[in-house]
Coordinates of N, CA and C in Angstrom, one line a residue:
X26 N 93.4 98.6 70.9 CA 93.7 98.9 72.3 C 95.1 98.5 72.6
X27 N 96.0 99.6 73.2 CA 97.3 99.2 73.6 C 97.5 98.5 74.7
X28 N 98.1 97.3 74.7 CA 98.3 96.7 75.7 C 99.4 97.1 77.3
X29 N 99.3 96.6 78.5 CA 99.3 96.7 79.5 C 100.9 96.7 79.7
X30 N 101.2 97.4 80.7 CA 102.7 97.3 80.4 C 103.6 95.8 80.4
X31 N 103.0 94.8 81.3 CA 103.1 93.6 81.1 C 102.9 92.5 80.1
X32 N 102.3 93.5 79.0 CA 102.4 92.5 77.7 C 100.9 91.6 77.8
X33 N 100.2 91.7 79.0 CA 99.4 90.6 79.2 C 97.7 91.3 79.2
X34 N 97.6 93.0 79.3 CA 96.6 93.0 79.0 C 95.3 93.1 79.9
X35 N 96.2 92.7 81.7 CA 95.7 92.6 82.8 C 96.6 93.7 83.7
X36 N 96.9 94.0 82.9 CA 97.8 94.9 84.3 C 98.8 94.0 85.2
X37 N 100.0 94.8 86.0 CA 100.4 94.0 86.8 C 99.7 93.5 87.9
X38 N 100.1 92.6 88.6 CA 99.5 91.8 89.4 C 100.5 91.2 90.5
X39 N 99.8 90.8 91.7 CA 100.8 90.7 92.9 C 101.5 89.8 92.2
X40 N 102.7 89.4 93.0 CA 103.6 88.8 92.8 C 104.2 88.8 91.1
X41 N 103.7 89.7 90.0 CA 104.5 89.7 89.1 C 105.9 90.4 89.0
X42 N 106.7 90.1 88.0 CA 108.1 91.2 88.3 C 107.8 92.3 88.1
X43 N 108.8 93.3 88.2 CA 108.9 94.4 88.0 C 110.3 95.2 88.1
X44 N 110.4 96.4 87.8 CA 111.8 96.6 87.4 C 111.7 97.8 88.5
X45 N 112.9 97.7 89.3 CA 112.3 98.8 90.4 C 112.4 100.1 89.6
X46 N 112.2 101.3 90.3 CA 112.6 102.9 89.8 C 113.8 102.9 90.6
X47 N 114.7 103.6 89.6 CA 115.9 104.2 90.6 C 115.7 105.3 90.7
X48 N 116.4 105.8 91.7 CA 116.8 107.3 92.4 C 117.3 108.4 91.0
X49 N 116.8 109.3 90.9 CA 117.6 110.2 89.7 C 118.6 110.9 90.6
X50 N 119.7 111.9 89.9 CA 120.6 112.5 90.4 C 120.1 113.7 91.0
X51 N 119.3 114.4 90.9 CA 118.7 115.2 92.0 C 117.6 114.8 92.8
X52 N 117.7 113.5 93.0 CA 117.2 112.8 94.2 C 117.8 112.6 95.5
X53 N 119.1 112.0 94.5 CA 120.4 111.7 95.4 C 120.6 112.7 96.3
X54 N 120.7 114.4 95.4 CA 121.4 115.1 96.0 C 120.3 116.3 96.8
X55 N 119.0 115.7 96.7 CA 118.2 116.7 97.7 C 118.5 115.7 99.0
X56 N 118.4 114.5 99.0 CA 118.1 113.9 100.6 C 119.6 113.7 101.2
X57 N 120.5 113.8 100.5 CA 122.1 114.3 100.9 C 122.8 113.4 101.6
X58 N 123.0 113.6 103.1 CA 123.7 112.5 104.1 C 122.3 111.3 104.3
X59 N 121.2 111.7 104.0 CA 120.3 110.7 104.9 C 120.4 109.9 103.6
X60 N 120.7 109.7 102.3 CA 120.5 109.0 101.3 C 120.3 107.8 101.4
X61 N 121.4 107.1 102.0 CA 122.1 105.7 101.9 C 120.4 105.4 103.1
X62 N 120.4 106.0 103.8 CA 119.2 105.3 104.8 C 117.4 105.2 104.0
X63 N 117.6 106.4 103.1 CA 116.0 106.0 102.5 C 116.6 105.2 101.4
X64 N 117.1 105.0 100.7 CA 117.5 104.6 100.0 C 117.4 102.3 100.2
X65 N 118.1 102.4 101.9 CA 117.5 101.5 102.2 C 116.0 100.6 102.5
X66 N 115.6 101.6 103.0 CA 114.0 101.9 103.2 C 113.3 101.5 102.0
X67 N 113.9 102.1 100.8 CA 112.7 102.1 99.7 C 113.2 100.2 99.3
X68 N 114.4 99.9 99.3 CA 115.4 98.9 99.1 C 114.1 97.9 99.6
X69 N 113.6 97.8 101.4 CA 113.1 97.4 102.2 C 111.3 97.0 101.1
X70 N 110.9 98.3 101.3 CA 109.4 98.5 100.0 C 109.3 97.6 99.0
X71 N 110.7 97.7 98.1 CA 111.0 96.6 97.0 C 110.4 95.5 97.2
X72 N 111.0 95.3 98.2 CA 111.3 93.5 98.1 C 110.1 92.9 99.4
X73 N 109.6 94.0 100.2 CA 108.7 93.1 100.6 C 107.5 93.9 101.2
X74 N 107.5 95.2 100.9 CA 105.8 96.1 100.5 C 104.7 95.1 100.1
X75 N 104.8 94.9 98.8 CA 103.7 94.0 98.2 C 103.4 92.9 99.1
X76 N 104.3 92.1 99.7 CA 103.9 90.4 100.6 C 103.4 91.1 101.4
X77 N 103.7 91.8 102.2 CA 103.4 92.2 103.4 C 102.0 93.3 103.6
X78 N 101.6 93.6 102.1 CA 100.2 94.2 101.8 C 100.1 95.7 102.4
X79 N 101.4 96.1 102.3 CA 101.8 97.4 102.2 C 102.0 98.5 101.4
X80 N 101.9 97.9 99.8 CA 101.9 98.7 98.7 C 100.9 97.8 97.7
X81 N 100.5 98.4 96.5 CA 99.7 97.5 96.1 C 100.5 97.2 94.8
X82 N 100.4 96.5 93.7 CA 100.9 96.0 92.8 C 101.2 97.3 91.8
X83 N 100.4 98.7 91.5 CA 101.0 99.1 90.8 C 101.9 100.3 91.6
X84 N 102.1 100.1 92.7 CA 103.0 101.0 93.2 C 104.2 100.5 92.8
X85 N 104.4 99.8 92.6 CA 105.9 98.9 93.0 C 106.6 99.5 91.8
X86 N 106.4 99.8 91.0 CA 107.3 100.6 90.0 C 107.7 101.7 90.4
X87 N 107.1 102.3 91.4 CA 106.8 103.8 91.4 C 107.4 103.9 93.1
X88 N 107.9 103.2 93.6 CA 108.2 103.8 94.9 C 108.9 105.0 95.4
X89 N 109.9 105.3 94.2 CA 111.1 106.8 95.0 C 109.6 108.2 94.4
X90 N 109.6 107.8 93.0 CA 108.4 109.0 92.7 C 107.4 109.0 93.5
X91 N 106.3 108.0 94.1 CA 105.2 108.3 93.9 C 105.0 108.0 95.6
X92 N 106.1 107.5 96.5 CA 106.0 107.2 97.8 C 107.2 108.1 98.4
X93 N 108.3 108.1 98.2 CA 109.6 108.1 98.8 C 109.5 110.3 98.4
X94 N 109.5 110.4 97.1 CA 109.6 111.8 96.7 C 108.3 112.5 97.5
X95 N 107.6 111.5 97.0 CA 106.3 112.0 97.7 C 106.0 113.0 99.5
X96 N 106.6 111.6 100.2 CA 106.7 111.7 101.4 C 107.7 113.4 101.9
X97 N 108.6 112.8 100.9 CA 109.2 114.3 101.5 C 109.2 115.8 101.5
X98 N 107.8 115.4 100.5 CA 107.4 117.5 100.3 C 106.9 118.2 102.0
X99 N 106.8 116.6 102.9 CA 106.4 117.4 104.1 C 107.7 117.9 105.1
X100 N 109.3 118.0 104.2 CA 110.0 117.8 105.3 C 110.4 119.5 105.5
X101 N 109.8 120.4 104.3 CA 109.8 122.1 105.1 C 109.2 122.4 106.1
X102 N 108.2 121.4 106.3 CA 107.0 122.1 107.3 C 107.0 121.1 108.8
X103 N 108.6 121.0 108.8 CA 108.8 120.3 109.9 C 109.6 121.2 111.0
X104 N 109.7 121.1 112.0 CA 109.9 121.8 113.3 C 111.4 122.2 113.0
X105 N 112.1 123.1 113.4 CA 113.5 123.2 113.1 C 114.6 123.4 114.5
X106 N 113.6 123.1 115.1 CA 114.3 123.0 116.9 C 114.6 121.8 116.9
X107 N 115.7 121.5 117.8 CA 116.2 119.8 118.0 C 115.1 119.6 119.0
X108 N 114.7 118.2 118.8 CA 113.8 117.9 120.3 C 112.7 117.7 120.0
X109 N 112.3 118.7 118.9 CA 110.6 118.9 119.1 C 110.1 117.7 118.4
X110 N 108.5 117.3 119.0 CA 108.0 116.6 118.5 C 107.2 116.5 117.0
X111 N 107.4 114.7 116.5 CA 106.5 114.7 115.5 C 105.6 113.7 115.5
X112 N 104.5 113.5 115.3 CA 103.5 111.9 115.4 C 103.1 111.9 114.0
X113 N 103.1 110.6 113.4 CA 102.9 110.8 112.2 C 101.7 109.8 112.0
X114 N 100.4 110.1 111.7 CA 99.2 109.5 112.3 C 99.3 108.1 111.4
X115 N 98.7 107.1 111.6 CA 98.3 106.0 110.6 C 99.6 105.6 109.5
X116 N 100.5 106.2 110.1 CA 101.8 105.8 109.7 C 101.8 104.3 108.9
X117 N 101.5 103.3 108.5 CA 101.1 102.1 107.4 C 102.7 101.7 107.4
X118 N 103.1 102.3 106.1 CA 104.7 101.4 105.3 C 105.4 102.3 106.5
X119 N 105.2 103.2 107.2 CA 106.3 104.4 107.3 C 106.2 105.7 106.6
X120 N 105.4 105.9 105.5 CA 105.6 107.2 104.8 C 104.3 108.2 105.4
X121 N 104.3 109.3 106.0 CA 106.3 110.0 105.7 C 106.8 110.0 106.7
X122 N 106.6 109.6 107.9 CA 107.3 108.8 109.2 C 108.4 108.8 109.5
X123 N 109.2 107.8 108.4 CA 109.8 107.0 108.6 C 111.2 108.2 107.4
X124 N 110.6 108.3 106.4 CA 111.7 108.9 105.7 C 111.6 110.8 106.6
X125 N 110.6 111.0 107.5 CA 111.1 112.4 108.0 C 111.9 112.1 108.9
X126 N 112.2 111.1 109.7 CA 113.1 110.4 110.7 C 114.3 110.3 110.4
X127 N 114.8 109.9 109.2 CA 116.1 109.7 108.4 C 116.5 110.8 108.1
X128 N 115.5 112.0 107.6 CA 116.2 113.0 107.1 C 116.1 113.9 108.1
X129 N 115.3 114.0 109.4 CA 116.1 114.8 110.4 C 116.1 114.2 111.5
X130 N 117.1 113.9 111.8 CA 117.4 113.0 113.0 C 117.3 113.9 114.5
X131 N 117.4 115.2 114.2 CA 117.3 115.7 115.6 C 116.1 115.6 116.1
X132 N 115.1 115.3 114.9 CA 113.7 115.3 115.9 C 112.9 114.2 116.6
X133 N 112.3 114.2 117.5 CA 111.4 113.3 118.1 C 110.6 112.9 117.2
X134 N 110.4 111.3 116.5 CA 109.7 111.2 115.9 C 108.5 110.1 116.3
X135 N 107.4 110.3 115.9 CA 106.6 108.8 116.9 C 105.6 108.4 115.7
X136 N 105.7 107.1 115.5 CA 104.7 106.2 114.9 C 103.3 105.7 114.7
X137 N 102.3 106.1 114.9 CA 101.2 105.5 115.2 C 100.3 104.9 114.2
X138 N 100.1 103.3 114.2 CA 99.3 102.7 113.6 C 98.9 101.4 114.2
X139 N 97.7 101.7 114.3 CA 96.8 100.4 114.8 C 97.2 98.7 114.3
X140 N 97.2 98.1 113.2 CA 97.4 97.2 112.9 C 98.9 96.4 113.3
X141 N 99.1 95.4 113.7 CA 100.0 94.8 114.3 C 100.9 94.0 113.3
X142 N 100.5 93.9 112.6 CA 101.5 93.3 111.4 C 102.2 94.3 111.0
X143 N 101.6 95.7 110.6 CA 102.2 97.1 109.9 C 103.2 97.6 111.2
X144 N 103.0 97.6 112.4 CA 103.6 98.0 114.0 C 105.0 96.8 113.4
X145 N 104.4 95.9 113.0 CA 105.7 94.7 113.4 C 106.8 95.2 112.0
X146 N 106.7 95.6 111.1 CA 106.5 96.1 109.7 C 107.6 97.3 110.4
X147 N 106.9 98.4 110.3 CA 108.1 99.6 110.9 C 108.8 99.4 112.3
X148 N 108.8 98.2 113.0 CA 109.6 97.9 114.1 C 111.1 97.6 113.2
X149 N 110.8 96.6 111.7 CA 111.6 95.8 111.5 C 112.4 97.1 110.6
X150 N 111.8 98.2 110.5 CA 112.5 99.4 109.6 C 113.2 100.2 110.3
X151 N 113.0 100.3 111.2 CA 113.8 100.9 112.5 C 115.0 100.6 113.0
X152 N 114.6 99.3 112.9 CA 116.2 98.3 113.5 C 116.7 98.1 112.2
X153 N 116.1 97.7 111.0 CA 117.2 98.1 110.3 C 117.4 99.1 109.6
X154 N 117.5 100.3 109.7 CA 118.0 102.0 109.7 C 118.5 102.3 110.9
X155 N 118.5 101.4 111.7 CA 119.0 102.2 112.9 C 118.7 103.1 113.7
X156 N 117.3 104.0 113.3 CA 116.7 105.1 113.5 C 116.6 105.0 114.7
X157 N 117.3 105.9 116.0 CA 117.4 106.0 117.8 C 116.1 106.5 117.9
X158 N 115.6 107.9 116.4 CA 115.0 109.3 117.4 C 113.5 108.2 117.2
X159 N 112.9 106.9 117.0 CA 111.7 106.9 116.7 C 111.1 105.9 117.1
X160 N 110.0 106.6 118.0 CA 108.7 105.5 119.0 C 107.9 105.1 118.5
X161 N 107.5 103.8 118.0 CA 106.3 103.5 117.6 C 105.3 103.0 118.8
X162 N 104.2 103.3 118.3 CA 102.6 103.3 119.2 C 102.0 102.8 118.1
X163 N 101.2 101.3 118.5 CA 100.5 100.7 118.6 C 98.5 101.0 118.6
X164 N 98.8 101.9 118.0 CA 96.8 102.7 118.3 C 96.6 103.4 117.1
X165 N 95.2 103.8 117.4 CA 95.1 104.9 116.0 C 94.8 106.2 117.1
X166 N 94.8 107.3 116.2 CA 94.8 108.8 116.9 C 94.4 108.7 117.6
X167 N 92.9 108.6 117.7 CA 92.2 109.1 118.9 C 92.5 108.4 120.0
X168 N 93.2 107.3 120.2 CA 93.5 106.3 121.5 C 94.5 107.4 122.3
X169 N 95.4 108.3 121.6 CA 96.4 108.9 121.9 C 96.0 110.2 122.3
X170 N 94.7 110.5 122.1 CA 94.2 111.8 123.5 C 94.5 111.9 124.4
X171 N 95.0 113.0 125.0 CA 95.7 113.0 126.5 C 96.5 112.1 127.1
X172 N 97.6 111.8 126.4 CA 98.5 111.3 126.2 C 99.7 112.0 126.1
X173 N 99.6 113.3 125.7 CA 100.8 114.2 125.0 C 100.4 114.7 123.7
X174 N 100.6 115.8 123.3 CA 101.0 116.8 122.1 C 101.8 116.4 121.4
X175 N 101.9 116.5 120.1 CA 103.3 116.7 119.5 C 103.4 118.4 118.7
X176 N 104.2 119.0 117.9 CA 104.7 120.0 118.1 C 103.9 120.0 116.1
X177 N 104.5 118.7 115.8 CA 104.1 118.5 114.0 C 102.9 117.2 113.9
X178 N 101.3 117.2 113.5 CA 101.3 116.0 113.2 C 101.2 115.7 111.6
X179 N 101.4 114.9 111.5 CA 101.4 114.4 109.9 C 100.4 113.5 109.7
X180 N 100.3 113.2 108.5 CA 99.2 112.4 107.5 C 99.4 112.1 106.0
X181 N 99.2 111.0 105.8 CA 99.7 110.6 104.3 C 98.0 109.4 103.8
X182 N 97.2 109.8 103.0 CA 96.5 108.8 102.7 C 95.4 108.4 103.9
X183 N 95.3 109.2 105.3 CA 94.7 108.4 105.8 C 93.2 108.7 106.2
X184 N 92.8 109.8 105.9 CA 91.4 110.4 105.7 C 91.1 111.7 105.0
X185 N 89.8 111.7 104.9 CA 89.5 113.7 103.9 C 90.0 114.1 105.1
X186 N 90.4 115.9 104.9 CA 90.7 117.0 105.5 C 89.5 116.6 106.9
X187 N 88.3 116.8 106.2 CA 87.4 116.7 107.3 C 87.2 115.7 108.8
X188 N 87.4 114.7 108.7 CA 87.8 113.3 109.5 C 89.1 114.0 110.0
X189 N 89.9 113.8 109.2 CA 91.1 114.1 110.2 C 91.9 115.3 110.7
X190 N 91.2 116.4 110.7 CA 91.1 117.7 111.8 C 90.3 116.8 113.5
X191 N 89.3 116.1 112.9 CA 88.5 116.0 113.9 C 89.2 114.8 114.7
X192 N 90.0 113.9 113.9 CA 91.2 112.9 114.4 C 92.3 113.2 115.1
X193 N 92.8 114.6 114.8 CA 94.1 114.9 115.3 C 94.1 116.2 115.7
X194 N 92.9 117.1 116.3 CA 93.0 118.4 116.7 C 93.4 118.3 117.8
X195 N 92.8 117.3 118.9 CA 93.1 117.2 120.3 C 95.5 117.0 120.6
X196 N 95.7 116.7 119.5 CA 96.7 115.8 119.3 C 98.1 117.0 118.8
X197 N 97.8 118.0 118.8 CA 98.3 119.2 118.3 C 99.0 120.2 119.4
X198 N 99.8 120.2 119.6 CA 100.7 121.1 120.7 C 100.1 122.5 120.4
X199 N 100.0 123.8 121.3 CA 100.0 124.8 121.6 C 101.0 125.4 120.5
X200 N 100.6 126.4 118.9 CA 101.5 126.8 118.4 C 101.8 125.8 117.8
X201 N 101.5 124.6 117.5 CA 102.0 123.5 116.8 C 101.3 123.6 115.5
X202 N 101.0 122.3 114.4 CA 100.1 122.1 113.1 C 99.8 120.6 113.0
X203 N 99.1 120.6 111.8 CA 98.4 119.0 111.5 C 99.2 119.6 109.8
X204 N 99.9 118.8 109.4 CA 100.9 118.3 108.0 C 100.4 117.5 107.3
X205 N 99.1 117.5 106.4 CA 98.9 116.6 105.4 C 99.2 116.7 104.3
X206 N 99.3 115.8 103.5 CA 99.8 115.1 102.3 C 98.8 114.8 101.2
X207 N 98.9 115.5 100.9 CA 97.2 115.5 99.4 C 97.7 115.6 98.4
X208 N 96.8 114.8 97.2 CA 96.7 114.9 96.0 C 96.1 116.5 95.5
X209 N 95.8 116.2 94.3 CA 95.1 117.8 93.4 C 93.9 118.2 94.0
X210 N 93.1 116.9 94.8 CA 91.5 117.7 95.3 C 92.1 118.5 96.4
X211 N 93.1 118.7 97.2 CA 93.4 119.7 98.3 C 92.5 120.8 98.4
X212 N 92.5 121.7 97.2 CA 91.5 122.8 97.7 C 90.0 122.6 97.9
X213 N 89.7 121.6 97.1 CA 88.3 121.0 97.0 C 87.9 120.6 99.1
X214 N 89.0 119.5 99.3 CA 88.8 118.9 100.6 C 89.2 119.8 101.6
X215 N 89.6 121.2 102.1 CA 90.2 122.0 102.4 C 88.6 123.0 102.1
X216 N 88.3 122.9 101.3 CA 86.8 123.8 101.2 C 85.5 123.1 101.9
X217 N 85.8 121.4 101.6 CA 84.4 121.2 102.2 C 84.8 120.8 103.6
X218 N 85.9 120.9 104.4 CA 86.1 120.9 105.6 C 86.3 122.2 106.5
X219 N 86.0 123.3 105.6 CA 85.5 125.0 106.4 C 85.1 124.4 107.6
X220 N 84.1 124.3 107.8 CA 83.4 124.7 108.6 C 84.1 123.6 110.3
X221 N 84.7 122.5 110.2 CA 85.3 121.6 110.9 C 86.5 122.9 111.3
X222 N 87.3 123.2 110.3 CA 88.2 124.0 110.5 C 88.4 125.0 111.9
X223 N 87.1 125.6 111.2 CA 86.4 126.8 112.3 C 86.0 126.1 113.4
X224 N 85.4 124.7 113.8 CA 85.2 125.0 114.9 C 86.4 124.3 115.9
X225 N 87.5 124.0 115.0 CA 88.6 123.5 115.9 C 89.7 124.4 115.8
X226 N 89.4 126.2 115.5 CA 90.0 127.3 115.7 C 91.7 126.9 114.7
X227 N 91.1 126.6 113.5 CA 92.3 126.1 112.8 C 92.3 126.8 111.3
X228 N 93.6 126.9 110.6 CA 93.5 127.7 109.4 C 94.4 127.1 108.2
X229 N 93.7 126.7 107.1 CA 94.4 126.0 106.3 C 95.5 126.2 105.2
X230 N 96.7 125.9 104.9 CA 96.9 126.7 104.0 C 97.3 125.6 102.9
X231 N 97.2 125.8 101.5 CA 98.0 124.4 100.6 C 99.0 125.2 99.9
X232 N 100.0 124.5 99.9 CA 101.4 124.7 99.5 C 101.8 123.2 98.6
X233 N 102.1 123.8 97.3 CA 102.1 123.1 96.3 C 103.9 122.8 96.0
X234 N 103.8 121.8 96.1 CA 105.2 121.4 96.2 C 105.8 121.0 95.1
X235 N 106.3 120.9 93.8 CA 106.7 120.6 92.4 C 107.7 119.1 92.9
X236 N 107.4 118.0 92.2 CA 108.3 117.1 92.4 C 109.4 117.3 91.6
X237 N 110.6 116.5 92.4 CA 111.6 116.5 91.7 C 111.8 115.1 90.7
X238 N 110.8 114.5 90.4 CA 110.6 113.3 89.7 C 109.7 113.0 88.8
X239 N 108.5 113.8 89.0 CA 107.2 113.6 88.2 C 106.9 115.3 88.1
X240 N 106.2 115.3 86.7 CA 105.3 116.7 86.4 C 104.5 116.5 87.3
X241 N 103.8 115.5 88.1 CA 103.1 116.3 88.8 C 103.1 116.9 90.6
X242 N 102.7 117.8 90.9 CA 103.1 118.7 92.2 C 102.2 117.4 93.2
X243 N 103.0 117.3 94.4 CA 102.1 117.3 95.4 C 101.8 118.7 96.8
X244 N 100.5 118.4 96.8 CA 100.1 119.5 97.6 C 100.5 119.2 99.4
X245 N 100.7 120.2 100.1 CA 100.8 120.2 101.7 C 99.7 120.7 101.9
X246 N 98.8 120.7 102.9 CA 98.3 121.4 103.7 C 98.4 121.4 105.1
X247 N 98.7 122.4 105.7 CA 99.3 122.8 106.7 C 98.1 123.5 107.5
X248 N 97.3 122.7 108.5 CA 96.9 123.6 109.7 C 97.3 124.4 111.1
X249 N 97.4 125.7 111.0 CA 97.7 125.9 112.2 C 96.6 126.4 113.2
X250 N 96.7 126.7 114.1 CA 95.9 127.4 115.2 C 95.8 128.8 114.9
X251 N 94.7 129.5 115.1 CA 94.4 130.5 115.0 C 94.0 131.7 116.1
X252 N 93.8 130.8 117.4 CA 93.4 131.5 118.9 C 94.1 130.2 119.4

């Protein structure tokens, strides 16, 4: 049996080292002017994701691939009008939050995550990126019912298709979508949430997105309104 990248046989483990991942050169040059700001961000992940119980131990190798690249397969299916809104549900570290904020600054971008440590967490990413366009809220989705629309919502990790249509339909502007962020079961969880779909007059589509870092694709699914 081959041993663990650590030599030890246990896997990494909190607080062991690690060697971060760098940026590759068509990293650099897809995120363009916003670079230097995710770039701080992930800088941010490094050094204090793990304490802060924001990433888990074997992420920490993997932040530009498997968080940072990640995040940004959602940034086609983002609004392309200045102004319009984004909420990015359960928002946790920031992803993709926080890197759709850096890379388009004309948009309204808004934060929502219940836990006050993670709230305190992207308060401290904000001020330091400097990010103007982005509101953080303190709740989870549903507190934010009639409250306001946003135009895009987003999701990264934070429930099946099925839960979270039912989390964020109310939360969906007129002509607007719900932007999730899925692994390979996409069509699987996209099939056994039919019938949710239908009755919150919504249509799914997954759009496979090829990384520019790893063989493997991450999927979008994109709901829109249908009536």
């Amino acid at each position: 049996m081959s041993e663990k990248p650590n030599g030890t046989g246990r896997g990494r483990q909190v607080g062991d080292p690690f060697v971060p991942e760098e940026p590759t050169a068509p990293v650099r040059e897809f995120f363009g002017p916003a670079f230097a700001e995710v770039a701080e961000f992930a800088r941010m992940l490094e050094e204090e994701g793990e304490l802060r119980g924001l990433l888990g131990p074997r992420d920490m190798e993997r932040i530009w691939s498997r968080h940072i690249v990640n995040s940004a397969a959602v940034l086609d299916f983002m609004p392309r009008k200045e102004g319009r809104q984004v909420l990015d549900v359960g928002s946790g570290s920031g992803l993709p939050g926080i890197v759709i904020a850096a890379c388009r600054p004309e948009l309204d971008v808004h934060l929502a995550e219940p836990m006050a440590r993670r709230v305190e967490w992207l308060m401290d990413v904000v001020e330091d990126l400097g990010l103007d366009n982005v509101t953080i809220h303190q709740a989870r989705a549903e507190e934010l019912r009639g409250k306001g629309k946003a135009d895009v919502v987003t999701a990264r990790a934070v429930a099946n298709m099925s839960k979270l249509v039912r989390m964020t339909s109310k939360l969906i502007a007129p002509g607007g979508s719900l932007v999730a962020l899925k692994g390979r079961r996409a069509p699987i969880e996209v099939d056994e949430a039919s019938a949710e779909l239908r009755r919150h007059h919504l249509r799914a589509d997954i759009h496979e997105v090829p990384s520019i870092m790893e063989e493997e694709s991450t999927y979008v699914v994109v709901c829109t309104r249908i009536k």
